[in-house]
Amino acid sequence: MSGAQAFSTLAADGYRLHGHVWRHGPGPRRPLVIINPATSVHSRYYSRFAAWLHQAGFDVLSYDYRGIGGSRPAQLRGFHAGWIEWGRLDFEAMLVHAREHFPGQPLQVVAHSVGGFLVGLAASNVQVERVFSVGAQFAYWRDYQPARRLGLLLKWHLAMPALTALCGYFPGRRLGWLEDTPRGVVQDWTSRHPRFEDGFRHGPRALPAGERQQLVARFAGLRGPTLALSLSDDEFGTIPAIERLLGYFRNSDCQHLHLTPGRFGLVQIGHFAFFRQEFAETLWPIARDWLHDGTVAPDLADGLLARPG
């Protein structure tokens, strides 16, 4: 990770999280961009994008959620971590770290997939001034692309939980699918409910009604504007999936930008490819422009969707 410095910080429960920062020296007040990864994607996947943002004038922080990559414990079997912990403890820890080590700098977020969902769970999300998300949703299966739905259900909602039950965690690295993943995250991913909080009504991870309501209420803390990018060939981040999540952020001015790969002369982009170096000249400027001044390039503005209601 050229130009990056490793760091670690403690979450409120004492768990140590690890990541990297790309930071300019003393100078004008500039935004700090925190990168929230997708589920079970190592933070190093975003390092080239982070370095590019740094060259564009931002300070950048990337990190691994507990149980993943540099924040993985010695033993994943029996290790407890789910999306709630990733949001209200791990992402929250990054916001606290930013306040302490980047005082006075505007806080912004680039969020991939579930990373956009986690923004809503952190108590300090009120401090976030702008969000750019890519394919951000919480994996409700009926929102998957219809043509791919059966295959995705078999892979992620049948094979993944079965292997997790056998191993005590999901051995994604050996399969070449994802990073090894804590059991609780798998349980969250495979919940069948159209509202995420309903997955915590029953069973061993049940939460009292008041706590479930508090989780939802935290999404209202985000008051900075959001640009949510969806791509037509993303089997997870479909239009209904993105809109389902954006509906939780009732105090954020949310815009939904829906684009096709063909618009950029590409055959496919999908759920993961946005952050690859090959798209530095085509896709990455969408994020830069939004983070810099909250704008969408005029030649892309026709991709902004009218919001429901």
PDB file of C-alpha atoms in Angstrom:
ATOM      1  CA  MET A   1       0.000   0.000   0.000  1.00  0.00           C
ATOM      2  CA  SER A   2       2.263   2.723  -1.309  1.00  0.00           C
ATOM      3  CA  GLY A   3       2.069   5.962   0.648  1.00  0.00           C
ATOM      4  CA  ALA A   4      -0.177   4.495   3.346  1.00  0.00           C
ATOM      5  CA  GLN A   5       0.543   4.260   7.042  1.00  0.00           C
ATOM      6  CA  ALA A   6      -0.802   1.410   9.155  1.00  0.00           C
ATOM      7  CA  PHE A   7      -2.831   2.273  12.249  1.00  0.00           C
ATOM      8  CA  SER A   8      -4.957   0.533  14.846  1.00  0.00           C
ATOM      9  CA  THR A   9      -7.639   1.726  17.208  1.00  0.00           C
ATOM     10  CA  LEU A  10      -9.925   0.268  19.845  1.00  0.00           C
ATOM     11  CA  ALA A  11     -13.676  -0.045  19.470  1.00  0.00           C
ATOM     12  CA  ALA A  12     -15.846   0.796  22.468  1.00  0.00           C
ATOM     13  CA  ASP A  13     -15.883  -2.854  23.568  1.00  0.00           C
ATOM     14  CA  GLY A  14     -12.078  -3.039  23.538  1.00  0.00           C
ATOM     15  CA  TYR A  15     -11.686  -4.907  20.236  1.00  0.00           C
ATOM     16  CA  ARG A  16      -8.663  -3.721  18.247  1.00  0.00           C
ATOM     17  CA  LEU A  17      -9.266  -2.777  14.615  1.00  0.00           C
ATOM     18  CA  HIS A  18      -6.583  -2.301  11.969  1.00  0.00           C
ATOM     19  CA  GLY A  19      -6.385  -0.202   8.841  1.00  0.00           C
ATOM     20  CA  HIS A  20      -4.345   2.265   6.788  1.00  0.00           C
ATOM     21  CA  VAL A  21      -4.368   6.019   6.252  1.00  0.00           C
ATOM     22  CA  TRP A  22      -3.226   8.159   3.340  1.00  0.00           C
ATOM     23  CA  ARG A  23      -2.594  11.596   4.779  1.00  0.00           C
ATOM     24  CA  HIS A  24      -1.277  14.908   3.515  1.00  0.00           C
ATOM     25  CA  GLY A  25       0.998  17.062   5.623  1.00  0.00           C
ATOM     26  CA  PRO A  26      -0.074  20.277   7.338  1.00  0.00           C
ATOM     27  CA  GLY A  27      -2.076  22.445   5.013  1.00  0.00           C
ATOM     28  CA  PRO A  28      -5.564  23.652   4.212  1.00  0.00           C
ATOM     29  CA  ARG A  29      -8.605  22.079   5.805  1.00  0.00           C
ATOM     30  CA  ARG A  30      -9.461  19.019   3.681  1.00  0.00           C
ATOM     31  CA  PRO A  31     -12.005  16.209   3.946  1.00  0.00           C
ATOM     32  CA  LEU A  32     -11.157  12.831   5.436  1.00  0.00           C
ATOM     33  CA  VAL A  33     -12.780  10.009   3.480  1.00  0.00           C
ATOM     34  CA  ILE A  34     -13.492   6.795   5.396  1.00  0.00           C
ATOM     35  CA  ILE A  35     -13.918   3.706   3.192  1.00  0.00           C
ATOM     36  CA  ASN A  36     -16.476   1.164   4.404  1.00  0.00           C
ATOM     37  CA  PRO A  37     -15.820  -2.160   2.624  1.00  0.00           C
ATOM     38  CA  ALA A  38     -18.356  -4.641   1.326  1.00  0.00           C
ATOM     39  CA  THR A  39     -19.137  -7.734   3.386  1.00  0.00           C
ATOM     40  CA  SER A  40     -16.029  -9.844   3.865  1.00  0.00           C
ATOM     41  CA  VAL A  41     -13.868  -7.889   1.411  1.00  0.00           C
ATOM     42  CA  HIS A  42     -10.342  -7.119   2.621  1.00  0.00           C
ATOM     43  CA  SER A  43      -9.626  -3.400   2.899  1.00  0.00           C
ATOM     44  CA  ARG A  44      -6.579  -3.810   0.644  1.00  0.00           C
ATOM     45  CA  TYR A  45      -9.002  -4.223  -2.267  1.00  0.00           C
ATOM     46  CA  TYR A  46      -9.689  -0.491  -2.005  1.00  0.00           C
ATOM     47  CA  SER A  47      -6.056   0.621  -1.668  1.00  0.00           C
ATOM     48  CA  ARG A  48      -5.566   1.822  -5.254  1.00  0.00           C
ATOM     49  CA  PHE A  49      -8.808   3.786  -5.101  1.00  0.00           C
ATOM     50  CA  ALA A  50      -7.752   5.230  -1.732  1.00  0.00           C
ATOM     51  CA  ALA A  51      -4.360   6.283  -3.129  1.00  0.00           C
ATOM     52  CA  TRP A  52      -6.107   7.898  -6.115  1.00  0.00           C
ATOM     53  CA  LEU A  53      -8.409   9.876  -3.828  1.00  0.00           C
ATOM     54  CA  HIS A  54      -5.375  10.936  -1.834  1.00  0.00           C
ATOM     55  CA  GLN A  55      -3.739  12.245  -4.995  1.00  0.00           C
ATOM     56  CA  ALA A  56      -6.952  14.135  -5.698  1.00  0.00           C
ATOM     57  CA  GLY A  57      -6.501  16.062  -2.451  1.00  0.00           C
ATOM     58  CA  PHE A  58      -8.327  14.012   0.187  1.00  0.00           C
ATOM     59  CA  ASP A  59      -7.064  12.323   3.311  1.00  0.00           C
ATOM     60  CA  VAL A  60      -8.261   8.710   3.258  1.00  0.00           C
ATOM     61  CA  LEU A  61      -8.766   6.000   5.879  1.00  0.00           C
ATOM     62  CA  SER A  62      -9.502   2.346   5.107  1.00  0.00           C
ATOM     63  CA  TYR A  63      -9.970  -0.411   7.665  1.00  0.00           C
ATOM     64  CA  ASP A  64     -11.114  -3.992   8.208  1.00  0.00           C
ATOM     65  CA  TYR A  65     -14.183  -4.899  10.222  1.00  0.00           C
ATOM     66  CA  ARG A  66     -13.676  -7.279  13.133  1.00  0.00           C
ATOM     67  CA  GLY A  67     -13.195 -10.834  11.889  1.00  0.00           C
ATOM     68  CA  ILE A  68     -11.914  -9.722   8.464  1.00  0.00           C
ATOM     69  CA  GLY A  69      -8.428  -9.150   7.028  1.00  0.00           C
ATOM     70  CA  GLY A  70      -6.146  -7.245   9.362  1.00  0.00           C
ATOM     71  CA  SER A  71      -8.816  -7.213  12.086  1.00  0.00           C
ATOM     72  CA  ARG A  72      -9.247 -10.979  12.115  1.00  0.00           C
ATOM     73  CA  PRO A  73      -8.715 -12.830  15.416  1.00  0.00           C
ATOM     74  CA  ALA A  74      -6.495 -15.889  15.706  1.00  0.00           C
ATOM     75  CA  GLN A  75      -9.571 -18.156  15.746  1.00  0.00           C
ATOM     76  CA  LEU A  76     -12.816 -17.460  13.875  1.00  0.00           C
ATOM     77  CA  ARG A  77     -14.696 -20.507  15.144  1.00  0.00           C
ATOM     78  CA  GLY A  78     -16.845 -19.259  18.023  1.00  0.00           C
ATOM     79  CA  PHE A  79     -15.979 -15.611  17.296  1.00  0.00           C
ATOM     80  CA  HIS A  80     -19.004 -13.324  17.562  1.00  0.00           C
ATOM     81  CA  ALA A  81     -19.480 -10.548  15.027  1.00  0.00           C
ATOM     82  CA  GLY A  82     -22.381  -9.439  12.851  1.00  0.00           C
ATOM     83  CA  TRP A  83     -23.417  -6.423  10.854  1.00  0.00           C
ATOM     84  CA  ILE A  84     -24.643  -4.645  13.978  1.00  0.00           C
ATOM     85  CA  GLU A  85     -21.195  -4.891  15.574  1.00  0.00           C
ATOM     86  CA  TRP A  86     -19.571  -3.759  12.332  1.00  0.00           C
ATOM     87  CA  GLY A  87     -21.758  -0.662  12.288  1.00  0.00           C
ATOM     88  CA  ARG A  88     -22.335   0.521  15.824  1.00  0.00           C
ATOM     89  CA  LEU A  89     -18.884  -0.551  17.085  1.00  0.00           C
ATOM     90  CA  ASP A  90     -16.406  -0.727  14.191  1.00  0.00           C
ATOM     91  CA  PHE A  91     -17.543   2.104  11.927  1.00  0.00           C
ATOM     92  CA  GLU A  92     -18.308   4.123  15.047  1.00  0.00           C
ATOM     93  CA  ALA A  93     -14.702   3.529  16.168  1.00  0.00           C
ATOM     94  CA  MET A  94     -13.462   5.009  12.883  1.00  0.00           C
ATOM     95  CA  LEU A  95     -15.563   8.136  13.423  1.00  0.00           C
ATOM     96  CA  VAL A  96     -14.187   8.489  16.954  1.00  0.00           C
ATOM     97  CA  HIS A  97     -10.643   7.925  15.663  1.00  0.00           C
ATOM     98  CA  ALA A  98     -11.216  10.593  13.008  1.00  0.00           C
ATOM     99  CA  ARG A  99     -12.352  13.140  15.593  1.00  0.00           C
ATOM    100  CA  GLU A 100      -9.228  12.513  17.646  1.00  0.00           C
ATOM    101  CA  HIS A 101      -6.617  12.324  14.881  1.00  0.00           C
ATOM    102  CA  PHE A 102      -8.120  14.514  12.140  1.00  0.00           C
ATOM    103  CA  PRO A 103      -9.655  17.302  14.251  1.00  0.00           C
ATOM    104  CA  GLY A 104     -11.697  19.867  12.398  1.00  0.00           C
ATOM    105  CA  GLN A 105     -11.629  18.025   9.076  1.00  0.00           C
ATOM    106  CA  PRO A 106     -14.931  17.295   7.319  1.00  0.00           C
ATOM    107  CA  LEU A 107     -15.817  13.593   7.484  1.00  0.00           C
ATOM    108  CA  GLN A 108     -17.008  11.828   4.341  1.00  0.00           C
ATOM    109  CA  VAL A 109     -17.682   8.177   3.545  1.00  0.00           C
ATOM    110  CA  VAL A 110     -17.257   5.956   0.513  1.00  0.00           C
ATOM    111  CA  ALA A 111     -19.372   2.878   1.167  1.00  0.00           C
ATOM    112  CA  HIS A 112     -19.442  -0.338  -0.831  1.00  0.00           C
ATOM    113  CA  SER A 113     -22.385  -2.738  -0.548  1.00  0.00           C
ATOM    114  CA  VAL A 114     -23.179  -3.377   3.134  1.00  0.00           C
ATOM    115  CA  GLY A 115     -20.810  -0.537   4.003  1.00  0.00           C
ATOM    116  CA  GLY A 116     -23.603   1.862   3.098  1.00  0.00           C
ATOM    117  CA  PHE A 117     -25.967   0.097   5.478  1.00  0.00           C
ATOM    118  CA  LEU A 118     -23.419   0.295   8.312  1.00  0.00           C
ATOM    119  CA  VAL A 119     -23.343   4.098   8.081  1.00  0.00           C
ATOM    120  CA  GLY A 120     -26.819   4.126   9.586  1.00  0.00           C
ATOM    121  CA  LEU A 121     -25.870   2.075  12.650  1.00  0.00           C
ATOM    122  CA  ALA A 122     -23.153   4.361  14.048  1.00  0.00           C
ATOM    123  CA  ALA A 123     -24.211   6.816  16.737  1.00  0.00           C
ATOM    124  CA  SER A 124     -21.784   9.449  15.401  1.00  0.00           C
ATOM    125  CA  ASN A 125     -23.065   9.346  11.817  1.00  0.00           C
ATOM    126  CA  VAL A 126     -24.449  12.838  12.412  1.00  0.00           C
ATOM    127  CA  GLN A 127     -20.879  14.032  11.887  1.00  0.00           C
ATOM    128  CA  VAL A 128     -20.672  12.628   8.343  1.00  0.00           C
ATOM    129  CA  GLU A 129     -20.972  15.471   5.849  1.00  0.00           C
ATOM    130  CA  ARG A 130     -21.286  13.487   2.607  1.00  0.00           C
ATOM    131  CA  VAL A 131     -21.683   9.843   1.514  1.00  0.00           C
ATOM    132  CA  PHE A 132     -20.942   8.156  -1.801  1.00  0.00           C
ATOM    133  CA  SER A 133     -22.105   4.549  -2.009  1.00  0.00           C
ATOM    134  CA  VAL A 134     -21.741   1.807  -4.613  1.00  0.00           C
ATOM    135  CA  GLY A 135     -24.311  -1.001  -4.729  1.00  0.00           C
ATOM    136  CA  ALA A 136     -25.291  -0.284  -1.115  1.00  0.00           C
ATOM    137  CA  GLN A 137     -27.988  -2.619   0.258  1.00  0.00           C
ATOM    138  CA  PHE A 138     -28.523  -5.289   2.934  1.00  0.00           C
ATOM    139  CA  ALA A 139     -29.029  -8.414   0.792  1.00  0.00           C
ATOM    140  CA  TYR A 140     -32.779  -8.948   0.864  1.00  0.00           C
ATOM    141  CA  TRP A 141     -33.111 -11.879  -1.519  1.00  0.00           C
ATOM    142  CA  ARG A 142     -36.234 -10.719  -3.367  1.00  0.00           C
ATOM    143  CA  ASP A 143     -34.267  -7.665  -4.544  1.00  0.00           C
ATOM    144  CA  TYR A 144     -31.689  -9.772  -6.378  1.00  0.00           C
ATOM    145  CA  GLN A 145     -31.701  -9.587 -10.168  1.00  0.00           C
ATOM    146  CA  PRO A 146     -34.545 -11.914 -11.230  1.00  0.00           C
ATOM    147  CA  ALA A 147     -32.433 -13.746 -13.814  1.00  0.00           C
ATOM    148  CA  ARG A 148     -29.733 -14.448 -11.205  1.00  0.00           C
ATOM    149  CA  ARG A 149     -31.907 -14.919  -8.135  1.00  0.00           C
ATOM    150  CA  LEU A 150     -31.963 -18.715  -8.025  1.00  0.00           C
ATOM    151  CA  GLY A 151     -28.204 -19.046  -8.443  1.00  0.00           C
ATOM    152  CA  LEU A 152     -27.550 -16.418  -5.792  1.00  0.00           C
ATOM    153  CA  LEU A 153     -29.943 -18.108  -3.383  1.00  0.00           C
ATOM    154  CA  LEU A 154     -28.209 -21.464  -3.865  1.00  0.00           C
ATOM    155  CA  LYS A 155     -24.727 -19.984  -3.423  1.00  0.00           C
ATOM    156  CA  TRP A 156     -25.207 -17.411  -0.694  1.00  0.00           C
ATOM    157  CA  HIS A 157     -28.360 -18.557   1.115  1.00  0.00           C
ATOM    158  CA  LEU A 158     -27.872 -22.328   0.968  1.00  0.00           C
ATOM    159  CA  ALA A 159     -24.202 -23.227   0.438  1.00  0.00           C
ATOM    160  CA  MET A 160     -22.777 -20.396   2.553  1.00  0.00           C
ATOM    161  CA  PRO A 161     -24.838 -21.058   5.717  1.00  0.00           C
ATOM    162  CA  ALA A 162     -24.382 -24.834   5.326  1.00  0.00           C
ATOM    163  CA  LEU A 163     -20.588 -24.486   5.198  1.00  0.00           C
ATOM    164  CA  THR A 164     -20.737 -22.018   8.085  1.00  0.00           C
ATOM    165  CA  ALA A 165     -22.670 -24.500  10.228  1.00  0.00           C
ATOM    166  CA  LEU A 166     -20.063 -27.148   9.418  1.00  0.00           C
ATOM    167  CA  CYS A 167     -16.957 -25.030  10.060  1.00  0.00           C
ATOM    168  CA  GLY A 168     -18.211 -22.553  12.658  1.00  0.00           C
ATOM    169  CA  TYR A 169     -17.426 -19.711  10.235  1.00  0.00           C
ATOM    170  CA  PHE A 170     -17.595 -19.286   6.475  1.00  0.00           C
ATOM    171  CA  PRO A 171     -14.314 -20.500   4.852  1.00  0.00           C
ATOM    172  CA  GLY A 172     -14.577 -18.062   1.967  1.00  0.00           C
ATOM    173  CA  ARG A 173     -10.846 -17.718   1.369  1.00  0.00           C
ATOM    174  CA  ARG A 174     -10.381 -21.413   0.596  1.00  0.00           C
ATOM    175  CA  LEU A 175     -13.255 -21.265  -1.863  1.00  0.00           C
ATOM    176  CA  GLY A 176     -11.972 -18.118  -3.534  1.00  0.00           C
ATOM    177  CA  TRP A 177     -15.306 -16.386  -2.860  1.00  0.00           C
ATOM    178  CA  LEU A 178     -14.593 -13.865  -0.082  1.00  0.00           C
ATOM    179  CA  GLU A 179     -12.516 -13.506   3.045  1.00  0.00           C
ATOM    180  CA  ASP A 180     -13.269 -15.976   5.826  1.00  0.00           C
ATOM    181  CA  THR A 181     -16.355 -14.629   7.542  1.00  0.00           C
ATOM    182  CA  PRO A 182     -17.760 -14.750  11.092  1.00  0.00           C
ATOM    183  CA  ARG A 183     -20.885 -16.810  11.670  1.00  0.00           C
ATOM    184  CA  GLY A 184     -22.988 -13.826  12.782  1.00  0.00           C
ATOM    185  CA  VAL A 185     -22.333 -11.978   9.531  1.00  0.00           C
ATOM    186  CA  VAL A 186     -23.514 -15.005   7.572  1.00  0.00           C
ATOM    187  CA  GLN A 187     -26.691 -15.109   9.657  1.00  0.00           C
ATOM    188  CA  ASP A 188     -27.340 -11.434   8.897  1.00  0.00           C
ATOM    189  CA  TRP A 189     -26.669 -11.874   5.169  1.00  0.00           C
ATOM    190  CA  THR A 190     -29.058 -14.797   4.894  1.00  0.00           C
ATOM    191  CA  SER A 191     -31.952 -13.194   6.804  1.00  0.00           C
ATOM    192  CA  ARG A 192     -35.161 -13.427   4.776  1.00  0.00           C
ATOM    193  CA  HIS A 193     -36.782 -10.215   5.974  1.00  0.00           C
ATOM    194  CA  PRO A 194     -37.481  -7.131   3.833  1.00  0.00           C
ATOM    195  CA  ARG A 195     -36.629  -4.930   6.830  1.00  0.00           C
ATOM    196  CA  PHE A 196     -33.300  -5.703   8.450  1.00  0.00           C
ATOM    197  CA  GLU A 197     -34.488  -5.125  12.021  1.00  0.00           C
ATOM    198  CA  ASP A 198     -37.095  -7.896  11.700  1.00  0.00           C
ATOM    199  CA  GLY A 199     -34.270 -10.410  11.506  1.00  0.00           C
ATOM    200  CA  PHE A 200     -33.678  -9.768  15.203  1.00  0.00           C
ATOM    201  CA  ARG A 201     -37.193 -10.522  16.461  1.00  0.00           C
ATOM    202  CA  HIS A 202     -36.611 -14.199  17.239  1.00  0.00           C
ATOM    203  CA  GLY A 203     -33.876 -16.748  17.796  1.00  0.00           C
ATOM    204  CA  PRO A 204     -30.506 -16.578  19.569  1.00  0.00           C
ATOM    205  CA  ARG A 205     -29.758 -13.075  18.234  1.00  0.00           C
ATOM    206  CA  ALA A 206     -33.159 -11.590  19.174  1.00  0.00           C
ATOM    207  CA  LEU A 207     -33.195  -8.008  20.423  1.00  0.00           C
ATOM    208  CA  PRO A 208     -35.851  -6.280  22.552  1.00  0.00           C
ATOM    209  CA  ALA A 209     -38.326  -4.173  20.594  1.00  0.00           C
ATOM    210  CA  GLY A 210     -36.878  -0.954  21.993  1.00  0.00           C
ATOM    211  CA  GLU A 211     -33.372  -1.840  20.840  1.00  0.00           C
ATOM    212  CA  ARG A 212     -34.610  -2.722  17.358  1.00  0.00           C
ATOM    213  CA  GLN A 213     -36.368   0.641  17.184  1.00  0.00           C
ATOM    214  CA  GLN A 214     -33.201   2.374  18.334  1.00  0.00           C
ATOM    215  CA  LEU A 215     -31.228   0.746  15.509  1.00  0.00           C
ATOM    216  CA  VAL A 216     -33.675   2.136  12.962  1.00  0.00           C
ATOM    217  CA  ALA A 217     -33.726   5.552  14.623  1.00  0.00           C
ATOM    218  CA  ARG A 218     -29.961   5.890  14.275  1.00  0.00           C
ATOM    219  CA  PHE A 219     -30.294   6.071  10.491  1.00  0.00           C
ATOM    220  CA  ALA A 220     -31.996   9.427  10.957  1.00  0.00           C
ATOM    221  CA  GLY A 221     -28.750  10.797  12.390  1.00  0.00           C
ATOM    222  CA  LEU A 222     -27.210  11.065   8.942  1.00  0.00           C
ATOM    223  CA  ARG A 223     -28.012  14.541   7.669  1.00  0.00           C
ATOM    224  CA  GLY A 224     -25.308  14.925   5.034  1.00  0.00           C
ATOM    225  CA  PRO A 225     -26.328  14.239   1.423  1.00  0.00           C
ATOM    226  CA  THR A 226     -25.879  10.809  -0.181  1.00  0.00           C
ATOM    227  CA  LEU A 227     -25.206   9.804  -3.766  1.00  0.00           C
ATOM    228  CA  ALA A 228     -26.038   6.121  -4.212  1.00  0.00           C
ATOM    229  CA  LEU A 229     -24.644   4.590  -7.403  1.00  0.00           C
ATOM    230  CA  SER A 230     -26.242   1.483  -8.853  1.00  0.00           C
ATOM    231  CA  LEU A 231     -25.209  -0.363 -11.996  1.00  0.00           C
ATOM    232  CA  SER A 232     -27.581  -2.200 -14.285  1.00  0.00           C
ATOM    233  CA  ASP A 233     -25.566  -5.433 -14.206  1.00  0.00           C
ATOM    234  CA  ASP A 234     -25.181  -5.550 -10.421  1.00  0.00           C
ATOM    235  CA  GLU A 235     -27.083  -8.651  -9.329  1.00  0.00           C
ATOM    236  CA  PHE A 236     -27.130  -7.526  -5.674  1.00  0.00           C
ATOM    237  CA  GLY A 237     -27.420  -3.744  -5.908  1.00  0.00           C
ATOM    238  CA  THR A 238     -30.565  -3.539  -7.992  1.00  0.00           C
ATOM    239  CA  ILE A 239     -32.791  -0.476  -8.049  1.00  0.00           C
ATOM    240  CA  PRO A 240     -35.232  -1.971  -5.493  1.00  0.00           C
ATOM    241  CA  ALA A 241     -32.333  -2.963  -3.215  1.00  0.00           C
ATOM    242  CA  ILE A 242     -30.775   0.506  -3.245  1.00  0.00           C
ATOM    243  CA  GLU A 243     -34.136   2.201  -2.690  1.00  0.00           C
ATOM    244  CA  ARG A 244     -34.949  -0.171   0.185  1.00  0.00           C
ATOM    245  CA  LEU A 245     -31.836   0.985   2.041  1.00  0.00           C
ATOM    246  CA  LEU A 246     -32.148   4.666   1.145  1.00  0.00           C
ATOM    247  CA  GLY A 247     -35.628   4.636   2.675  1.00  0.00           C
ATOM    248  CA  TYR A 248     -34.024   4.321   6.119  1.00  0.00           C
ATOM    249  CA  PHE A 249     -32.037   7.557   5.740  1.00  0.00           C
ATOM    250  CA  ARG A 250     -34.971   9.924   6.097  1.00  0.00           C
ATOM    251  CA  ASN A 251     -32.876  12.990   6.996  1.00  0.00           C
ATOM    252  CA  SER A 252     -30.263  12.621   4.267  1.00  0.00           C
ATOM    253  CA  ASP A 253     -30.855  14.226   0.872  1.00  0.00           C
ATOM    254  CA  CYS A 254     -30.417  11.000  -1.100  1.00  0.00           C
ATOM    255  CA  GLN A 255     -29.867  10.871  -4.844  1.00  0.00           C
ATOM    256  CA  HIS A 256     -29.822   7.597  -6.771  1.00  0.00           C
ATOM    257  CA  LEU A 257     -27.627   7.456  -9.871  1.00  0.00           C
ATOM    258  CA  HIS A 258     -28.308   4.422 -12.056  1.00  0.00           C
ATOM    259  CA  LEU A 259     -25.912   3.726 -14.922  1.00  0.00           C
ATOM    260  CA  THR A 260     -25.199   1.006 -17.476  1.00  0.00           C
ATOM    261  CA  PRO A 261     -21.743  -0.396 -18.359  1.00  0.00           C
ATOM    262  CA  GLY A 262     -22.433   0.413 -22.007  1.00  0.00           C
ATOM    263  CA  ARG A 263     -22.460   4.087 -21.163  1.00  0.00           C
ATOM    264  CA  PHE A 264     -18.706   3.821 -20.594  1.00  0.00           C
ATOM    265  CA  GLY A 265     -18.054   1.459 -23.481  1.00  0.00           C
ATOM    266  CA  LEU A 266     -17.889  -1.520 -21.124  1.00  0.00           C
ATOM    267  CA  VAL A 267     -19.448  -4.950 -21.277  1.00  0.00           C
ATOM    268  CA  GLN A 268     -19.777  -5.373 -17.513  1.00  0.00           C
ATOM    269  CA  ILE A 269     -18.988  -3.777 -14.171  1.00  0.00           C
ATOM    270  CA  GLY A 270     -21.150  -5.683 -11.714  1.00  0.00           C
ATOM    271  CA  HIS A 271     -21.112  -5.455  -7.943  1.00  0.00           C
ATOM    272  CA  PHE A 272     -17.366  -5.365  -7.301  1.00  0.00           C
ATOM    273  CA  ALA A 273     -15.455  -3.914 -10.249  1.00  0.00           C
ATOM    274  CA  PHE A 274     -16.017  -0.190  -9.582  1.00  0.00           C
ATOM    275  CA  PHE A 275     -12.916  -0.067  -7.350  1.00  0.00           C
ATOM    276  CA  ARG A 276     -10.512  -1.629  -9.872  1.00  0.00           C
ATOM    277  CA  GLN A 277      -7.673   0.527 -11.174  1.00  0.00           C
ATOM    278  CA  GLU A 278      -8.859   0.148 -14.777  1.00  0.00           C
ATOM    279  CA  PHE A 279     -11.803   2.445 -13.999  1.00  0.00           C
ATOM    280  CA  ALA A 280      -9.722   5.334 -12.644  1.00  0.00           C
ATOM    281  CA  GLU A 281     -10.515   7.520 -15.651  1.00  0.00           C
ATOM    282  CA  THR A 282     -14.133   6.498 -16.200  1.00  0.00           C
ATOM    283  CA  LEU A 283     -15.886   5.627 -12.929  1.00  0.00           C
ATOM    284  CA  TRP A 284     -13.742   7.010 -10.125  1.00  0.00           C
ATOM    285  CA  PRO A 285     -14.322  10.675 -11.071  1.00  0.00           C
ATOM    286  CA  ILE A 286     -18.013  10.159 -10.178  1.00  0.00           C
ATOM    287  CA  ALA A 287     -16.970   9.617  -6.559  1.00  0.00           C
ATOM    288  CA  ARG A 288     -14.387  12.417  -6.616  1.00  0.00           C
ATOM    289  CA  ASP A 289     -16.820  15.016  -7.959  1.00  0.00           C
ATOM    290  CA  TRP A 290     -19.495  14.120  -5.426  1.00  0.00           C
ATOM    291  CA  LEU A 291     -17.097  14.155  -2.492  1.00  0.00           C
ATOM    292  CA  HIS A 292     -15.450  17.362  -3.637  1.00  0.00           C
ATOM    293  CA  ASP A 293     -18.516  19.533  -4.094  1.00  0.00           C
ATOM    294  CA  GLY A 294     -21.645  17.372  -4.159  1.00  0.00           C
ATOM    295  CA  THR A 295     -22.068  17.413  -7.931  1.00  0.00           C
ATOM    296  CA  VAL A 296     -22.833  14.881 -10.643  1.00  0.00           C
ATOM    297  CA  ALA A 297     -21.286  15.486 -14.072  1.00  0.00           C
ATOM    298  CA  PRO A 298     -23.872  17.016 -16.449  1.00  0.00           C
ATOM    299  CA  ASP A 299     -23.430  14.200 -18.978  1.00  0.00           C
ATOM    300  CA  LEU A 300     -24.477  11.666 -16.292  1.00  0.00           C
ATOM    301  CA  ALA A 301     -27.354  13.639 -14.772  1.00  0.00           C
ATOM    302  CA  ASP A 302     -29.951  11.827 -16.872  1.00  0.00           C
ATOM    303  CA  GLY A 303     -29.096   8.718 -14.818  1.00  0.00           C
ATOM    304  CA  LEU A 304     -30.498  10.279 -11.651  1.00  0.00           C
ATOM    305  CA  LEU A 305     -33.698   8.464 -10.751  1.00  0.00           C
ATOM    306  CA  ALA A 306     -36.835  10.036  -9.358  1.00  0.00           C
ATOM    307  CA  ARG A 307     -37.210   8.872  -5.769  1.00  0.00           C
ATOM    308  CA  PRO A 308     -40.368   6.975  -4.673  1.00  0.00           C
ATOM    309  CA  GLY A 309     -43.022   8.990  -2.886  1.00  0.00           C
TER     310      GLY A 309
END
